[in-house]
Short mmCIF file of C-alpha atoms and ligand atoms in Angstrom, two decimals:
data_model
loop_
_atom_site.label_atom_id
_atom_site.label_comp_id
_atom_site.label_asym_id
_atom_site.label_seq_id
_atom_site.Cartn_x
_atom_site.Cartn_y
_atom_site.Cartn_z
CA MET A 13 -0.97 9.06 -29.72
CA ASN A 14 -2.22 12.61 -30.14
CA THR A 15 -3.32 13.85 -26.70
CA LEU A 16 -6.43 16.05 -26.96
CA LEU A 17 -6.67 19.13 -24.74
CA LEU A 18 -10.32 19.48 -23.71
CA HIS A 19 -12.02 22.36 -21.87
CA PRO A 20 -14.99 21.93 -19.52
CA ASP A 21 -16.52 25.19 -20.83
CA THR A 22 -16.46 24.00 -24.43
CA PRO A 23 -19.86 22.44 -25.15
CA GLY A 24 -19.52 18.66 -25.47
CA ASP A 25 -16.00 18.35 -24.05
CA ILE A 26 -17.01 16.82 -20.70
CA GLU A 27 -19.16 14.29 -22.56
CA ARG A 28 -16.23 13.61 -24.89
CA ALA A 29 -13.92 12.94 -21.94
CA GLY A 30 -16.61 10.70 -20.42
CA ALA A 31 -16.98 8.76 -23.67
CA LEU A 32 -13.22 8.21 -23.92
CA LEU A 33 -13.19 6.87 -20.34
CA ALA A 34 -16.19 4.63 -21.04
CA ALA A 35 -14.34 3.29 -24.11
CA GLY A 36 -11.36 2.19 -21.99
CA GLN A 37 -9.08 5.20 -22.66
CA VAL A 38 -6.98 7.16 -20.14
CA VAL A 39 -7.89 10.84 -19.54
CA GLY A 40 -6.23 13.47 -17.33
CA ILE A 41 -8.91 15.02 -15.11
CA PRO A 42 -8.87 17.95 -12.69
CA THR A 43 -9.75 17.40 -9.04
CA GLU A 44 -9.60 19.81 -6.09
CA THR A 45 -6.34 18.16 -4.88
CA VAL A 46 -4.18 17.38 -7.94
CA TYR A 47 -4.89 16.24 -11.50
CA GLY A 48 -5.69 12.53 -11.82
CA LEU A 49 -4.94 10.03 -14.58
CA GLY A 50 -8.36 8.44 -14.93
CA ALA A 51 -9.59 5.15 -16.38
CA ASN A 52 -12.64 2.93 -15.92
CA ALA A 53 -12.04 1.36 -12.49
CA LEU A 54 -13.99 -1.77 -13.40
CA ASP A 55 -11.91 -2.48 -16.54
CA GLY A 56 -8.55 -4.09 -15.71
CA ALA A 57 -7.17 -3.56 -19.23
CA ALA A 58 -7.99 0.16 -19.14
CA VAL A 59 -6.39 0.49 -15.70
CA LYS A 60 -3.20 -1.23 -16.92
CA GLN A 61 -2.67 1.65 -19.36
CA ILE A 62 -2.47 4.06 -16.40
CA PHE A 63 0.47 2.11 -15.00
CA ALA A 64 2.16 2.15 -18.43
CA ALA A 65 1.66 5.92 -18.95
CA LYS A 66 3.02 6.75 -15.47
CA GLY A 67 5.74 4.11 -15.32
CA ARG A 68 4.16 3.13 -12.00
CA PRO A 69 5.17 -0.04 -10.14
CA ALA A 70 2.36 -2.61 -10.40
CA ASP A 71 2.29 -3.15 -6.62
CA ASN A 72 1.00 0.37 -5.95
CA PRO A 73 -2.83 0.42 -5.78
CA LEU A 74 -5.10 3.13 -7.23
CA ILE A 75 -7.86 5.20 -5.64
CA VAL A 76 -11.38 4.76 -7.07
CA HIS A 77 -13.29 8.03 -7.56
CA ILE A 78 -17.07 8.28 -7.40
CA ALA A 79 -19.47 11.10 -8.20
CA ASP A 80 -22.21 10.22 -5.68
CA PHE A 81 -22.03 8.59 -2.28
CA SER A 82 -24.40 5.76 -3.26
CA GLN A 83 -21.78 4.38 -5.68
CA ILE A 84 -19.65 3.22 -2.73
CA PHE A 85 -21.97 0.32 -1.91
CA ASP A 86 -21.02 -1.56 -5.11
CA LEU A 87 -17.29 -1.09 -4.58
CA VAL A 88 -16.61 -2.16 -0.99
CA ALA A 89 -17.56 -5.22 1.07
CA ALA A 90 -19.39 -3.10 3.68
CA VAL A 91 -19.68 0.54 4.74
CA PRO A 92 -18.94 0.76 8.48
CA ASP A 93 -20.43 3.50 10.64
CA ALA A 94 -17.03 5.26 10.87
CA ALA A 95 -16.91 5.56 7.07
CA ARG A 96 -20.37 7.09 7.00
CA ARG A 97 -19.42 9.63 9.63
CA LEU A 98 -16.26 10.57 7.74
CA ALA A 99 -18.19 10.88 4.50
CA ASP A 100 -20.85 13.06 6.19
CA ALA A 101 -18.13 15.36 7.50
CA TYR A 102 -15.64 15.56 4.62
CA TRP A 103 -17.15 14.26 1.36
CA PRO A 104 -17.19 15.55 -1.28
CA GLY A 105 -13.58 16.50 -0.58
CA PRO A 106 -9.89 15.64 -0.32
CA LEU A 107 -10.27 12.39 1.65
CA THR A 108 -9.73 8.76 0.57
CA ILE A 109 -11.17 5.99 2.73
CA ILE A 110 -9.62 2.49 2.53
CA LEU A 111 -12.08 -0.38 3.10
CA PRO A 112 -12.24 -4.10 2.29
CA LYS A 113 -13.00 -4.29 -1.42
CA ALA A 114 -15.94 -5.81 -3.28
CA ALA A 115 -15.33 -8.62 -5.79
CA CYS A 116 -15.86 -6.28 -8.79
CA ILE A 117 -12.59 -4.37 -8.10
CA PRO A 118 -9.97 -5.67 -10.55
CA ASP A 119 -6.59 -6.77 -9.18
CA GLU A 120 -4.97 -4.06 -11.31
CA VAL A 121 -6.70 -1.42 -9.15
CA SER A 122 -6.05 -2.98 -5.73
CA ALA A 123 -2.58 -4.27 -6.70
CA GLY A 124 -3.43 -7.59 -5.13
CA LEU A 125 -4.56 -6.14 -1.78
CA GLU A 126 -7.92 -7.08 -0.25
CA THR A 127 -8.78 -3.41 0.17
CA VAL A 128 -9.68 -0.45 -2.03
CA GLY A 129 -9.45 3.32 -1.54
CA ILE A 130 -12.59 5.31 -2.36
CA ARG A 131 -12.80 9.09 -2.86
CA LEU A 132 -15.70 11.39 -3.66
CA PRO A 133 -13.98 14.54 -5.01
CA SER A 134 -15.54 17.99 -4.66
CA HIS A 135 -14.32 19.41 -7.98
CA PRO A 136 -17.46 19.93 -10.11
CA VAL A 137 -15.61 18.96 -13.32
CA ALA A 138 -14.31 15.75 -11.75
CA ARG A 139 -17.80 14.77 -10.69
CA ALA A 140 -19.33 15.74 -14.04
CA VAL A 141 -16.84 13.64 -15.98
CA ILE A 142 -17.31 10.62 -13.68
CA ARG A 143 -21.06 10.92 -14.24
CA ALA A 144 -20.55 11.29 -17.99
CA ALA A 145 -18.37 8.14 -18.02
CA GLY A 146 -21.09 6.23 -16.16
CA VAL A 147 -18.51 4.19 -14.22
CA PRO A 148 -16.27 4.74 -11.17
CA ILE A 149 -12.87 6.13 -12.17
CA ALA A 150 -9.52 4.81 -10.94
CA ALA A 151 -7.03 7.67 -10.86
CA PRO A 152 -3.57 8.20 -9.45
CA SER A 153 -1.94 11.61 -9.59
CA ALA A 154 -1.25 12.48 -13.25
CA ASN A 155 2.55 12.76 -12.99
CA THR A 156 5.23 10.43 -14.27
CA SER A 157 6.02 8.10 -11.36
CA GLY A 158 8.55 9.76 -9.02
CA ARG A 159 8.02 13.32 -10.30
CA PRO A 160 6.10 16.02 -8.42
CA SER A 161 2.32 15.70 -8.75
CA THR A 162 0.49 17.77 -11.34
CA THR A 163 -1.67 20.72 -10.31
CA THR A 164 -2.32 22.29 -13.73
CA ALA A 165 -3.25 20.89 -17.15
CA ALA A 166 0.13 22.19 -18.41
CA HIS A 167 1.91 19.97 -15.85
CA VAL A 168 -0.13 16.98 -17.06
CA MET A 169 0.77 17.75 -20.69
CA GLU A 170 4.44 18.03 -19.67
CA ASP A 171 4.43 14.43 -18.36
CA MET A 172 1.70 12.74 -20.44
CA ASN A 173 1.58 14.34 -23.90
CA GLY A 174 1.49 11.52 -26.45
CA LYS A 175 0.83 8.86 -23.79
CA ILE A 176 -2.89 9.33 -23.01
CA ALA A 177 -6.04 10.10 -24.99
CA ALA A 178 -6.91 13.51 -23.51
CA VAL A 179 -6.48 16.05 -20.73
CA LEU A 180 -9.45 18.02 -19.43
CA ASP A 181 -8.21 21.49 -18.42
CA GLY A 182 -10.05 22.57 -15.26
CA GLY A 183 -7.51 25.22 -14.24
CA ALA A 184 -5.21 25.12 -11.22
CA CYS A 185 -6.13 22.70 -8.41
CA GLN A 186 -7.36 24.46 -5.30
CA VAL A 187 -5.85 22.31 -2.51
CA GLY A 188 -2.59 21.48 -4.29
CA VAL A 189 -1.57 18.33 -2.36
CA GLU A 190 -3.23 14.93 -2.70
CA SER A 191 -6.08 13.62 -0.60
CA THR A 192 -5.67 12.34 2.93
CA VAL A 193 -5.63 8.52 2.90
CA VAL A 194 -7.16 6.89 6.00
CA SER A 195 -7.61 3.16 6.42
CA LEU A 196 -10.72 1.84 8.14
CA ALA A 197 -9.84 -1.72 7.12
CA GLY A 198 -7.92 -2.59 10.30
CA GLU A 199 -8.77 -2.63 13.99
CA GLN A 200 -7.97 1.05 14.48
CA PRO A 201 -8.29 3.96 12.02
CA ARG A 202 -4.88 4.63 10.49
CA LEU A 203 -3.57 7.66 8.62
CA LEU A 204 -1.56 6.36 5.65
CA ARG A 205 -0.97 9.67 3.86
CA PRO A 206 -1.57 13.21 5.19
CA GLY A 207 -3.44 15.48 2.77
CA GLY A 208 -6.17 18.06 2.37
CA ILE A 209 -8.11 16.87 5.44
CA SER A 210 -5.90 17.24 8.52
CA LEU A 211 -5.20 14.61 11.19
CA GLU A 212 -6.97 16.93 13.64
CA GLN A 213 -10.07 16.91 11.41
CA LEU A 214 -10.02 13.10 11.20
CA GLU A 215 -9.70 12.75 14.97
CA ALA A 216 -12.60 15.15 15.53
CA VAL A 217 -14.83 12.53 13.87
CA LEU A 218 -13.08 9.24 14.62
CA GLY A 219 -11.29 9.75 17.94
CA PRO A 220 -7.65 8.62 18.06
CA VAL A 221 -6.11 7.81 14.67
CA ALA A 222 -2.82 5.90 14.39
CA VAL A 223 -0.22 7.59 12.17
CA ASP A 224 1.77 5.42 9.80
CA ARG A 225 5.48 5.88 10.42
CA ALA A 226 6.19 6.01 6.66
CA ILE A 227 4.75 9.56 6.77
CA SER A 228 7.76 11.06 8.54
CA GLN A 229 10.53 8.47 8.23
CA PRO A 230 12.34 6.79 5.37
CA ILE A 231 11.20 3.21 4.84
CA GLY A 232 13.63 0.48 3.76
CA ASP A 233 12.89 -1.75 0.76
CA ASP A 234 12.49 -4.76 3.02
CA VAL A 235 9.71 -3.23 5.14
CA ARG A 236 6.05 -3.83 4.34
CA VAL A 237 4.21 -0.49 4.37
CA SER A 238 0.47 0.05 4.63
CA ALA A 239 0.25 2.41 1.62
CA PRO A 240 2.62 0.97 -0.98
CA GLY A 241 3.10 4.41 -2.57
CA MET A 242 4.73 5.71 0.58
CA LYS A 243 7.87 3.63 0.08
CA TYR A 244 8.90 5.07 -3.27
CA ARG A 245 11.12 8.13 -3.83
CA HIS A 246 8.53 10.63 -4.80
CA TYR A 247 7.72 14.19 -5.75
CA ALA A 248 11.37 14.73 -6.64
CA PRO A 249 12.74 17.38 -9.00
CA HIS A 250 15.97 16.52 -10.82
CA ALA A 251 18.20 18.48 -8.42
CA PRO A 252 18.61 17.01 -4.91
CA VAL A 253 16.47 18.69 -2.24
CA THR A 254 17.34 19.53 1.37
CA ALA A 255 14.28 20.14 3.58
CA VAL A 256 14.94 22.64 6.37
CA CYS A 257 12.55 22.26 9.33
CA GLY A 258 12.14 24.16 12.60
CA ASP A 259 11.95 27.88 13.35
CA PRO A 260 11.38 29.65 9.97
CA ALA A 261 13.74 32.60 10.62
CA LYS A 262 16.52 30.26 11.78
CA GLY A 263 15.84 28.03 8.77
CA ALA A 264 16.19 30.97 6.38
CA ALA A 265 19.49 31.93 8.03
CA TYR A 266 20.70 28.33 7.76
CA ILE A 267 19.88 28.27 4.06
CA ALA A 268 21.50 31.66 3.40
CA SER A 269 24.74 30.46 4.97
CA HIS A 270 24.81 27.06 3.21
CA LEU A 271 23.78 28.05 -0.34
CA THR A 272 26.21 27.07 -3.04
CA ALA A 273 26.42 29.30 -6.13
CA GLN A 274 24.14 27.11 -8.28
CA ALA A 275 21.57 26.30 -5.56
CA GLY A 276 17.90 27.32 -5.68
CA VAL A 277 15.54 28.08 -2.79
CA ILE A 278 11.93 27.31 -1.92
CA CYS A 279 11.00 29.62 0.94
CA PHE A 280 8.20 31.28 2.85
CA ASP A 281 7.23 34.70 1.42
CA GLU A 282 8.70 36.81 4.20
CA PHE A 283 12.23 35.44 3.66
CA ALA A 284 12.41 35.85 -0.15
CA GLY A 285 14.77 38.86 0.11
CA GLN A 286 17.50 36.87 1.87
CA PHE A 287 18.74 34.88 -1.14
CA ASP A 288 19.84 37.49 -3.68
CA GLY A 289 21.44 36.05 -6.80
CA HIS A 290 19.65 32.70 -6.49
CA ILE A 291 16.53 31.33 -8.14
CA VAL A 292 13.84 31.62 -5.45
CA ARG A 293 10.27 30.25 -5.43
CA THR A 294 7.98 31.43 -2.65
CA ILE A 295 5.16 29.18 -1.42
CA GLY A 296 3.18 31.43 0.94
CA ARG A 297 3.75 32.85 4.40
CA ALA A 298 5.26 30.67 7.14
CA ASP A 299 1.95 30.66 9.03
CA ASP A 300 -0.19 29.74 5.98
CA PRO A 301 0.22 26.01 5.24
CA ALA A 302 -2.87 26.03 2.97
CA ALA A 303 -1.12 28.52 0.65
CA GLN A 304 2.03 26.37 0.84
CA ALA A 305 0.06 23.25 -0.15
CA HIS A 306 -1.38 25.11 -3.14
CA ALA A 307 2.08 26.16 -4.36
CA ILE A 308 4.42 23.33 -3.42
CA PHE A 309 4.27 21.04 -6.47
CA ASP A 310 4.49 23.90 -8.95
CA ALA A 311 7.56 25.19 -7.08
CA LEU A 312 9.24 21.76 -7.11
CA ARG A 313 8.50 21.32 -10.83
CA ALA A 314 9.70 24.82 -11.76
CA PHE A 315 13.32 23.98 -10.92
CA ASP A 316 13.42 21.33 -13.63
CA ASP A 317 13.41 24.15 -16.20
CA THR A 318 16.52 25.69 -14.60
CA ASP A 319 20.13 24.59 -14.18
CA VAL A 320 20.16 24.62 -10.36
CA THR A 321 22.25 21.79 -8.93
CA ALA A 322 20.68 21.75 -5.45
CA ILE A 323 17.45 22.99 -3.83
CA PHE A 324 16.98 24.12 -0.22
CA ALA A 325 13.34 24.15 0.88
CA GLN A 326 11.76 25.63 4.00
CA CYS A 327 9.46 23.09 5.62
CA PRO A 328 6.41 23.93 7.80
CA ASP A 329 5.63 22.26 11.12
CA ASP A 330 3.22 19.33 11.37
CA SER A 331 0.02 21.12 12.39
CA GLY A 332 -3.05 21.08 10.13
CA ILE A 333 -2.31 20.74 6.43
CA GLY A 334 1.35 21.53 7.30
CA LEU A 335 1.77 17.78 7.97
CA ALA A 336 0.95 17.09 4.30
CA VAL A 337 3.27 19.83 2.98
CA ALA A 338 6.10 18.64 5.23
CA ASN A 339 5.54 15.02 4.13
CA ARG A 340 5.76 15.95 0.42
CA LEU A 341 8.89 18.05 0.97
CA LYS A 342 10.63 15.39 3.06
CA LYS A 343 9.85 12.78 0.44
CA ALA A 344 11.06 15.09 -2.34
CA ALA A 345 14.25 15.38 -0.27
CA GLY A 346 14.55 11.61 0.12
CA PHE A 347 14.29 12.43 3.87
CA HIS A 348 17.41 14.58 3.72
CA VAL A 349 16.12 16.85 6.48
CA ILE A 350 17.91 19.52 8.53
CA GLU A 351 16.35 20.50 11.88
CA VAL A 352 17.38 24.01 12.95
O1 TXA B 291 -5.85 13.44 -4.24
C1 TXA B 291 -5.63 12.31 -4.62
O2 TXA B 291 -5.73 11.32 -3.86
C2 TXA B 291 -5.22 12.10 -6.09
C3 TXA B 291 -6.40 12.54 -6.95
C4 TXA B 291 -6.20 12.26 -8.40
O3 TXA B 291 -7.58 11.97 -6.47
N1 TXA B 291 -4.84 10.75 -6.32
C5 TXA B 291 -3.68 10.23 -5.86
O4 TXA B 291 -3.43 8.91 -6.21
O5 TXA B 291 -2.90 10.87 -5.18
P1 TXA B 291 -1.99 8.26 -6.09
O6 TXA B 291 -2.15 6.94 -6.73
O7 TXA B 291 -0.98 9.16 -6.63
O8 TXA B 291 -1.77 8.03 -4.55
C6 TXA B 291 -2.59 7.09 -3.86
C7 TXA B 291 -1.91 6.65 -2.59
C8 TXA B 291 -0.69 5.78 -2.84
O9 TXA B 291 0.28 6.05 -1.83
C9 TXA B 291 -1.24 4.36 -2.70
O10 TXA B 291 -0.25 3.44 -2.33
C10 TXA B 291 -2.29 4.55 -1.62
O11 TXA B 291 -2.84 5.82 -1.86
N2 TXA B 291 -3.37 3.56 -1.74
C11 TXA B 291 -4.28 3.42 -2.73
N3 TXA B 291 -5.07 2.34 -2.51
C12 TXA B 291 -4.66 1.80 -1.34
C13 TXA B 291 -5.05 0.66 -0.57
N4 TXA B 291 -6.05 -0.14 -0.96
N5 TXA B 291 -4.40 0.40 0.57
C14 TXA B 291 -3.38 1.21 0.98
N6 TXA B 291 -2.95 2.30 0.29
C15 TXA B 291 -3.58 2.59 -0.84
MG1 MG B 292 0.85 10.06 -6.73
#
């Protein structure tokens, strides 16, 4: 398959992407979090092609993206008051809300669960292409399963060239980590994946939110997790990663004293000078987790073009969007975490 590279500023390209989606094809689309691998969410056969292109396990459900709030009513069994309040506060934006699904959601999307995740993205190109398709769009992150998520059209091409119909190039994603996934399908609101909307922001609207333990701990194969995607090794570059958490200056010193000759470093800007002779990627200042979120997947991917044999990465603390950055780094490290 010849994968088309489309540009939102080229007249007709958004409509072309929409027509491909409406015809049951898979298209890479920009969102404010990461690029998504989109297909018609109401067409099980179209959705199956997403799983094939990514090499994604069939038991991992997909998020359904809408362009306007009113579309949610056809996709879920009911919209509780808590969902409305979350949507008022944070939609359009980097938040996915899990609710009991409506009958129209194919099993391919929900992976056999009784629930479905809904997201109204804020990226104008994402919304324009969903409108052009005329259907809700199921979309996981547009990476090969297990690799770091894709935050530029070039990343999507790297993983998907020849496997999907087209990629719509909307530039670099602003947030850089995936949406926050919160379940309102149980008795208590539950954070399943930290992301662009922080736990503190969720609790400001919902009150106490339970935090799934898969966010900060490794989960064994035998354990049933609330978000199936959380159990897989994820976001991983080829070289093994060690995540270094705790005081940033101590962490930098730890890394400097443990670096082997062929090791690379992901560090906060102010420590970049401490690793002379090594390949270093900076991700923003230690006190700027939003900058770190924006840079983290590109940094993880960049090492796959090098011959580093190990990667040491500085990890932020859990406040604000730092929780999401730390979660992605710990998962990339297979939870090989050093606390300094
Ligand atoms: O920002 C994002 O959310 C991006 C963009 C493209 O919107 N999408 C994304 O999708 O990250 P994906 O498939 O890579 O991650 C979705 C996560 C997975 O961990 C999945 O298991 C979980 O959400 N999930 C989806 N539907 C679910 C459901 N019904 N119940 C529990 N977890 C669900
Ligand atoms: Mg993903």
